[in-house]
Amino acid sequence: MVVELVCVGTEILLGNIVNTNAAYLSEKCANLGLSLYYQTVVGDNEERMTTAIATAIDRSDIVILCGGLGPTKDDMTKEITARVMGRELVEDPHTRERIQAFMDNYIKSQPEGKITANNWKQALIPQGASVLDNHNGTAPGLIIESGGKTAILLPGPPNELKPMFEEAVYPYLRKKQPEIIYSEMVKICGIGESKAETDISDLIAAQTNPTIATYAKTAEVHIRVTAKASSEKEAKQLIKPVVRELKLRFGKNIYTTDENKTLEEAVVELLRAQHLRLTTVESCTGGALSARIVNVPGASDVLKQGFVTYSNSAKKKFIMVKKSTLKTYGAVSSKCAKEMAKGGNFTTGSDVAVSVTGIAGPDGGTPEKPVGTVFIACCLKGETKVREFHFNGNRSKIREQSVVNALILLRDCILENFKK
């Protein structure tokens, strides 16, 4: 069954808002096993909206429209869709009652507010349409079926669209689509996309159902395994041997098979499992590493302290980097990174410390140490490892790559400690 998205709003075309609805709806449709070939964004223009909606209904079985259901004159989605599908608009008493109750409640907290005549525009629905109650706003959703075609109209605000889709639209679509698509994600760190794809080229060449797709992230590769089946249980059985094979091939480089888990969450779990307290010592990343750790709920269990030692004087004063090291080797050096990590451990009495020092640019590079040169060190229980990197990209990209690779080094050191 083919589904199509039409998102309405000039503000989307102008870039005033990000169209998160399309990403959300696309994922949900994919999970349902629906084939989605087109997404359209159209501004609040009657002629262009008519063309976009008529084209979508003509070539797809189901058209999901979001936005343009409000009370103002430029909210025309319902009116145009009804006209395209040959339906008259009639007032729905149930929806009028809900709008009245919603506005009465609103006026209680906003005494200066009042119900205006255009609010009742939202109580008009295409004749024969199914009404989807909006528990978070005044614009109801609608399902219009005609001649084997279906139009599903949803409000634009995500905090109204998402609950309505989950409560009413997903169950409706599930009944219409007997097959489902189920996916599992295998997340890998420390391996580039080209190598990861090469390592599984035979699996990709032989794929039918399930299918395998790789996605490049910063210093990570995510591999999605997707199966189509009549039930989630059957799809999981199809996926299971493929995921098992990926685990055999990538081993410890796989940090999770939970699509929602981040690298920093996986690292915090490892720290917690080994009862390790962490100190971060950062120069070029300016606190971005500790910020990633703090993003994880419960990070206070493992993060003891964070230093941003941007200047040489801070490195000497707070984490005991030797003056001779800075003079002889420089702040961006393996020796300095090592002393930063060891000093962070000693100063705070933590179990493990990670340090980052480098040249993020755009200035400061030399022929010997060009922009993108970064040294990352990890000191765990007296043993220190240092890795040298030469990153490409702008300042932001170099700092981002530094943070991710610091997390990867920290994870590797913890795993080695597990073995011991």
Coordinates of C-alpha atoms in Angstrom, one line a residue:
M1 CA 0.0 0.0 0.0
V2 CA 1.4 3.4 -1.0
V3 CA 1.3 6.4 1.3
E4 CA 2.2 10.0 0.6
L5 CA 2.9 13.0 2.9
V6 CA 1.8 16.5 2.1
C7 CA 2.9 19.1 4.7
V8 CA 1.3 22.5 4.4
G9 CA 2.8 25.8 5.5
T10 CA 4.6 28.7 4.0
E11 CA 6.7 28.9 7.2
I12 CA 8.2 25.5 6.3
L13 CA 9.2 26.6 2.9
L14 CA 10.8 29.8 4.3
G15 CA 12.8 27.8 6.9
N16 CA 11.1 29.5 9.8
I17 CA 10.4 26.1 11.3
V18 CA 11.9 22.6 10.9
N19 CA 9.6 20.0 9.4
T20 CA 9.9 17.4 12.1
N21 CA 6.4 16.1 11.3
A22 CA 7.7 14.6 8.0
A23 CA 10.5 12.7 9.8
Y24 CA 8.1 11.4 12.4
L25 CA 5.4 10.3 10.0
S26 CA 7.9 8.7 7.6
E27 CA 9.3 6.5 10.3
K28 CA 5.8 5.5 11.5
C29 CA 4.7 4.6 8.0
A30 CA 7.9 2.6 7.5
N31 CA 7.2 0.7 10.7
L32 CA 3.8 -0.1 9.4
G33 CA 5.2 -1.6 6.2
L34 CA 3.7 1.2 4.0
S35 CA 5.6 2.2 0.9
L36 CA 6.3 6.0 0.9
Y37 CA 7.5 7.4 -2.5
Y38 CA 6.8 11.1 -2.2
Q39 CA 6.8 13.9 0.3
T40 CA 5.6 17.3 -0.6
V41 CA 5.8 20.7 1.2
V42 CA 3.4 23.3 -0.2
G43 CA 2.8 26.8 0.9
D44 CA -0.5 28.4 1.9
N45 CA -1.7 29.1 -1.6
E46 CA -5.0 27.7 -2.8
E47 CA -4.0 26.9 -6.4
R48 CA -0.7 25.2 -5.5
M49 CA -2.4 23.3 -2.6
T50 CA -5.1 22.1 -4.9
T51 CA -2.6 20.8 -7.4
A52 CA -0.4 19.1 -4.7
I53 CA -3.3 17.4 -3.0
A54 CA -5.0 16.3 -6.2
T55 CA -1.7 14.8 -7.5
A56 CA -1.1 13.0 -4.2
I57 CA -4.5 11.5 -4.1
D58 CA -4.3 10.4 -7.7
R59 CA -1.0 8.5 -7.4
S60 CA -1.2 7.1 -3.8
D61 CA -3.6 5.0 -1.8
I62 CA -3.3 7.0 1.4
V63 CA -2.4 10.7 1.7
I64 CA -1.5 12.1 5.1
L65 CA -1.8 15.9 5.2
C66 CA -0.5 17.9 8.2
G67 CA -1.1 21.6 8.9
G68 CA -3.6 24.1 7.6
L69 CA -6.5 23.1 9.9
G70 CA -6.5 26.2 12.0
P71 CA -9.2 28.9 12.2
T72 CA -7.7 31.6 9.9
K73 CA -8.3 32.3 6.2
D74 CA -4.9 30.8 5.2
D75 CA -5.8 27.5 6.8
M76 CA -7.3 25.8 3.7
T77 CA -6.2 22.1 3.9
K78 CA -9.6 20.8 4.9
E79 CA -11.6 22.9 2.5
I80 CA -9.4 22.1 -0.5
T81 CA -9.2 18.3 0.3
A82 CA -13.0 18.2 0.6
R83 CA -13.4 19.9 -2.7
V84 CA -10.8 17.6 -4.4
M85 CA -12.6 14.5 -3.0
G86 CA -16.1 15.9 -3.9
R87 CA -17.4 16.4 -0.3
E88 CA -19.5 19.2 1.1
L89 CA -18.6 20.8 4.5
V90 CA -21.1 20.4 7.3
E91 CA -21.0 21.4 10.9
D92 CA -20.2 18.6 13.4
P93 CA -22.1 19.1 16.7
H94 CA -19.6 16.9 18.6
T95 CA -16.6 19.0 17.5
R96 CA -18.4 22.2 18.2
E97 CA -19.1 21.1 21.7
R98 CA -15.4 20.2 22.2
I99 CA -14.2 23.5 20.8
Q100 CA -16.7 25.3 23.2
A101 CA -15.3 23.3 26.2
F102 CA -11.7 23.9 25.2
M103 CA -12.2 27.7 24.8
D104 CA -14.2 28.0 28.0
N105 CA -11.4 26.4 29.9
Y106 CA -8.9 28.6 28.1
I107 CA -10.8 31.8 29.1
K108 CA -10.7 30.7 32.7
S109 CA -6.9 31.1 32.7
Q110 CA -6.9 34.0 30.2
P111 CA -9.9 36.3 31.3
E112 CA -9.1 38.7 28.5
G113 CA -9.6 36.0 25.9
K114 CA -12.8 35.3 24.0
I115 CA -14.2 32.9 21.4
T116 CA -14.1 34.6 18.0
A117 CA -16.4 33.7 15.0
N118 CA -13.5 32.0 13.0
N119 CA -13.1 29.4 15.8
W120 CA -16.3 27.7 14.6
K121 CA -14.7 27.2 11.2
Q122 CA -12.9 24.2 12.8
A123 CA -16.2 22.5 13.6
L124 CA -16.9 22.2 9.8
I125 CA -16.0 18.7 8.5
P126 CA -16.3 17.0 5.1
Q127 CA -19.6 15.1 4.9
G128 CA -19.1 11.4 5.8
A129 CA -15.6 12.0 7.3
S130 CA -14.5 10.3 10.5
V131 CA -13.5 12.8 13.2
L132 CA -10.4 12.3 15.3
D133 CA -10.7 14.2 18.6
N134 CA -7.9 16.6 19.4
H135 CA -7.1 16.3 23.1
N136 CA -4.4 19.0 22.9
G137 CA -6.0 21.7 20.7
T138 CA -9.1 22.8 18.9
A139 CA -8.5 21.5 15.4
P140 CA -9.9 17.9 15.0
G141 CA -8.2 15.4 12.7
L142 CA -10.1 13.8 9.9
I143 CA -10.2 10.6 7.8
I144 CA -11.9 10.9 4.4
E145 CA -12.4 7.7 2.4
S146 CA -13.6 7.9 -1.2
G147 CA -13.3 5.6 -4.2
G148 CA -10.5 3.5 -2.7
K149 CA -8.5 6.5 -1.7
T150 CA -8.0 7.8 1.8
A151 CA -7.0 11.3 3.0
I152 CA -5.9 11.7 6.7
L153 CA -5.8 15.3 7.9
L154 CA -3.7 16.1 11.0
P155 CA -3.0 19.4 12.8
G156 CA 0.4 20.9 12.3
P157 CA 1.7 21.4 15.8
P158 CA 3.8 18.3 16.7
N159 CA 2.4 18.2 20.3
E160 CA -1.1 17.8 18.7
L161 CA -0.1 15.7 15.7
K162 CA 1.9 13.0 17.4
P163 CA -0.6 12.0 20.2
M164 CA -3.4 12.0 17.6
F165 CA -1.4 9.8 15.3
E166 CA -0.6 7.3 18.1
E167 CA -4.1 7.2 19.5
A168 CA -6.2 7.1 16.3
V169 CA -4.2 7.0 13.0
Y170 CA -1.7 4.2 13.8
P171 CA -4.4 1.7 14.8
Y172 CA -6.4 2.7 11.6
L173 CA -3.5 2.2 9.3
R174 CA -2.4 -1.0 11.1
K175 CA -5.8 -2.6 10.1
K176 CA -5.3 -1.6 6.5
Q177 CA -1.8 -3.0 6.2
P178 CA -1.4 -6.7 7.1
E179 CA 2.4 -6.6 6.8
I180 CA 4.7 -4.7 9.0
I181 CA 8.3 -3.6 8.7
Y182 CA 10.5 -4.1 11.8
S183 CA 14.1 -2.9 12.2
E184 CA 16.9 -3.3 14.6
M185 CA 20.0 -1.1 14.7
V186 CA 23.5 -2.2 15.4
K187 CA 25.7 0.7 16.4
I188 CA 29.5 0.5 15.9
C189 CA 32.3 2.8 17.0
G190 CA 35.9 3.0 16.0
I191 CA 35.4 1.8 12.4
G192 CA 34.7 3.9 9.3
E193 CA 31.7 3.5 7.0
S194 CA 33.7 2.3 4.0
K195 CA 35.5 -0.5 6.1
A196 CA 32.2 -1.5 7.8
E197 CA 30.5 -1.8 4.4
T198 CA 33.4 -3.7 3.0
D199 CA 33.4 -6.1 5.9
I200 CA 29.7 -7.0 5.2
S201 CA 29.7 -6.7 1.4
D202 CA 28.8 -10.3 1.1
L203 CA 25.8 -9.9 3.4
I204 CA 24.6 -6.8 1.4
A205 CA 25.0 -8.6 -1.9
A206 CA 22.9 -11.6 -0.7
Q207 CA 20.2 -9.6 1.0
T208 CA 16.5 -10.0 0.2
N209 CA 14.5 -10.0 3.4
P210 CA 15.8 -8.8 5.7
T211 CA 17.8 -5.9 4.2
I212 CA 20.9 -4.2 5.5
A213 CA 21.8 -0.5 5.3
T214 CA 24.8 1.4 6.7
Y215 CA 24.7 5.0 8.0
A216 CA 27.8 7.1 8.6
K217 CA 27.9 9.1 11.8
T218 CA 30.8 11.0 13.4
A219 CA 33.3 8.3 14.2
E220 CA 30.4 5.8 14.2
V221 CA 28.6 3.5 11.8
H222 CA 25.0 2.5 12.3
I223 CA 23.8 -0.6 10.5
R224 CA 20.0 -1.0 10.2
V225 CA 18.6 -4.5 9.6
T226 CA 15.0 -4.4 8.4
A227 CA 12.6 -7.2 7.8
K228 CA 9.0 -7.3 6.4
A229 CA 6.7 -9.9 7.8
S230 CA 3.1 -10.5 8.9
S231 CA 4.0 -10.0 12.6
E232 CA 6.7 -8.4 14.7
K233 CA 7.6 -11.8 16.1
E234 CA 8.2 -13.2 12.6
A235 CA 10.2 -10.2 11.6
K236 CA 12.4 -10.5 14.7
Q237 CA 13.1 -14.2 13.8
L238 CA 14.2 -13.1 10.3
I239 CA 16.5 -10.4 11.8
K240 CA 18.0 -12.5 14.6
P241 CA 20.6 -14.5 12.5
V242 CA 21.8 -11.3 10.7
V243 CA 22.4 -9.4 13.9
R244 CA 24.2 -12.5 15.3
E245 CA 26.5 -12.5 12.3
L246 CA 27.2 -8.7 12.7
K247 CA 28.1 -9.3 16.3
L248 CA 30.6 -12.0 15.2
R249 CA 32.2 -9.7 12.7
F250 CA 32.4 -6.5 14.6
G251 CA 32.8 -7.8 18.2
K252 CA 33.7 -5.2 20.8
N253 CA 33.2 -2.4 18.3
I254 CA 29.5 -2.8 18.7
Y255 CA 28.5 -0.6 21.6
T256 CA 24.7 -1.2 21.5
T257 CA 21.8 -2.8 19.5
D258 CA 19.4 -0.3 21.1
E259 CA 18.4 2.3 18.5
N260 CA 17.8 4.9 21.2
K261 CA 21.0 4.4 23.1
T262 CA 23.9 6.9 22.5
L263 CA 27.6 6.3 22.8
E264 CA 27.8 8.4 25.9
E265 CA 25.0 6.4 27.5
A266 CA 26.9 3.2 26.7
V267 CA 30.1 4.7 28.3
V268 CA 28.3 5.8 31.4
E269 CA 26.8 2.3 31.8
L270 CA 30.3 0.8 31.6
L271 CA 31.6 3.3 34.2
R272 CA 28.8 2.5 36.5
A273 CA 29.2 -1.3 36.0
Q274 CA 32.8 -1.1 37.1
H275 CA 32.2 1.5 39.8
L276 CA 34.6 4.0 38.2
R277 CA 34.6 7.7 38.8
L278 CA 35.6 9.9 35.8
T279 CA 37.5 13.2 35.4
T280 CA 37.6 15.0 32.1
V281 CA 40.5 17.3 31.2
E282 CA 39.8 19.4 28.0
S283 CA 41.6 22.0 26.0
C284 CA 40.4 22.3 22.4
T285 CA 37.0 20.8 23.1
G286 CA 36.2 23.4 25.8
G287 CA 33.9 21.3 28.0
A288 CA 32.1 19.5 25.1
L289 CA 33.2 16.1 26.3
S290 CA 31.9 16.6 29.8
A291 CA 28.7 18.0 28.4
R292 CA 28.1 14.8 26.4
I293 CA 28.6 12.8 29.6
V294 CA 26.3 15.1 31.5
N295 CA 23.6 14.6 28.9
V296 CA 23.1 11.2 30.3
P297 CA 20.7 10.9 33.3
G298 CA 22.5 9.7 36.3
A299 CA 25.9 11.0 35.1
S300 CA 26.5 12.3 38.6
D301 CA 27.1 8.7 39.7
V302 CA 30.2 8.5 37.5
L303 CA 31.5 12.0 36.7
K304 CA 33.6 13.4 39.5
Q305 CA 35.0 16.6 37.9
G306 CA 35.7 18.3 34.7
F307 CA 38.5 20.7 33.8
V308 CA 38.7 23.1 30.9
T309 CA 42.4 23.9 30.8
Y310 CA 42.5 26.0 27.7
S311 CA 45.6 28.0 28.5
N312 CA 49.1 26.6 29.3
S313 CA 49.0 28.3 32.7
A314 CA 45.7 26.5 33.5
K315 CA 47.4 23.2 32.5
K316 CA 50.3 23.8 34.9
K317 CA 48.2 25.2 37.7
F318 CA 45.3 22.8 37.9
I319 CA 46.5 19.5 36.5
M320 CA 50.3 19.7 37.0
V321 CA 51.5 19.6 33.4
K322 CA 55.2 20.3 33.5
K323 CA 56.6 23.6 32.3
S324 CA 59.3 21.6 30.5
T325 CA 56.8 19.5 28.7
L326 CA 55.0 22.6 27.3
K327 CA 58.3 24.3 26.4
T328 CA 59.8 21.2 24.7
Y329 CA 56.8 19.4 23.2
G330 CA 54.1 22.0 23.2
A331 CA 50.5 21.9 24.5
V332 CA 49.4 19.8 21.5
S333 CA 51.5 16.7 22.0
S334 CA 51.3 13.2 23.1
K335 CA 53.3 14.0 26.3
C336 CA 51.1 16.9 27.2
A337 CA 47.9 14.8 26.7
K338 CA 49.4 12.0 28.9
E339 CA 50.3 14.4 31.7
M340 CA 46.9 16.1 31.5
A341 CA 45.2 12.7 32.0
K342 CA 47.5 11.6 34.8
G343 CA 47.2 15.0 36.5
G344 CA 43.4 14.9 36.3
N345 CA 43.4 11.5 38.0
F346 CA 45.9 12.5 40.7
T347 CA 44.3 15.9 41.4
T348 CA 40.8 14.6 41.9
G349 CA 41.5 11.1 43.1
S350 CA 39.3 9.6 40.3
D351 CA 39.6 6.1 38.9
V352 CA 39.9 7.2 35.2
A353 CA 40.6 10.5 33.4
V354 CA 40.4 11.4 29.8
S355 CA 42.2 14.4 28.3
V356 CA 41.9 16.2 24.9
T357 CA 44.3 18.7 23.5
G358 CA 44.6 19.8 19.8
I359 CA 44.3 22.5 17.2
A360 CA 40.7 23.0 16.1
G361 CA 41.5 25.9 13.8
P362 CA 41.0 27.8 11.7
D363 CA 44.3 29.3 12.9
G364 CA 47.2 27.9 15.0
G365 CA 48.4 25.2 12.7
T366 CA 52.0 24.6 11.6
P367 CA 53.6 22.3 9.0
E368 CA 54.5 19.9 11.8
K369 CA 51.1 20.2 13.6
P370 CA 48.5 21.2 11.1
V371 CA 44.9 22.2 12.0
G372 CA 43.1 19.0 13.0
T373 CA 46.0 17.6 15.0
V374 CA 44.5 16.2 18.2
F375 CA 45.9 14.0 21.0
I376 CA 43.6 12.1 23.3
A377 CA 44.7 10.3 26.4
C378 CA 43.1 8.0 28.9
C379 CA 44.5 7.2 32.3
L380 CA 42.8 4.3 34.1
K381 CA 44.2 3.0 37.4
G382 CA 47.7 4.2 36.6
E383 CA 47.9 3.0 33.0
T384 CA 47.8 5.7 30.3
K385 CA 47.0 5.3 26.6
V386 CA 47.5 8.1 24.1
R387 CA 46.1 8.3 20.5
E388 CA 47.0 10.8 17.9
F389 CA 44.5 12.0 15.3
H390 CA 44.5 14.2 12.2
F391 CA 40.9 15.3 11.6
N392 CA 39.5 17.2 8.6
G393 CA 36.7 19.8 8.6
N394 CA 36.0 23.1 10.2
R395 CA 36.5 24.0 13.8
S396 CA 33.1 22.6 14.9
K397 CA 33.6 19.4 13.1
I398 CA 37.1 18.9 14.5
R399 CA 35.9 19.5 18.0
E400 CA 33.0 17.0 17.5
Q401 CA 35.3 14.3 16.2
S402 CA 37.6 14.9 19.1
V403 CA 34.7 14.4 21.6
V404 CA 33.5 11.2 20.0
N405 CA 36.9 9.7 19.8
A406 CA 37.6 10.6 23.4
L407 CA 34.5 8.6 24.3
I408 CA 35.7 5.7 22.1
L409 CA 39.1 5.6 23.8
L410 CA 37.5 5.8 27.2
R411 CA 35.2 2.9 26.3
D412 CA 38.1 0.8 25.0
C413 CA 40.1 1.3 28.2
I414 CA 37.2 0.3 30.3
L415 CA 36.6 -2.8 28.3
E416 CA 40.3 -3.8 28.6
N417 CA 40.0 -3.3 32.4
F418 CA 36.9 -5.6 32.4
K419 CA 39.1 -8.4 31.0
K420 CA 41.7 -7.9 33.7

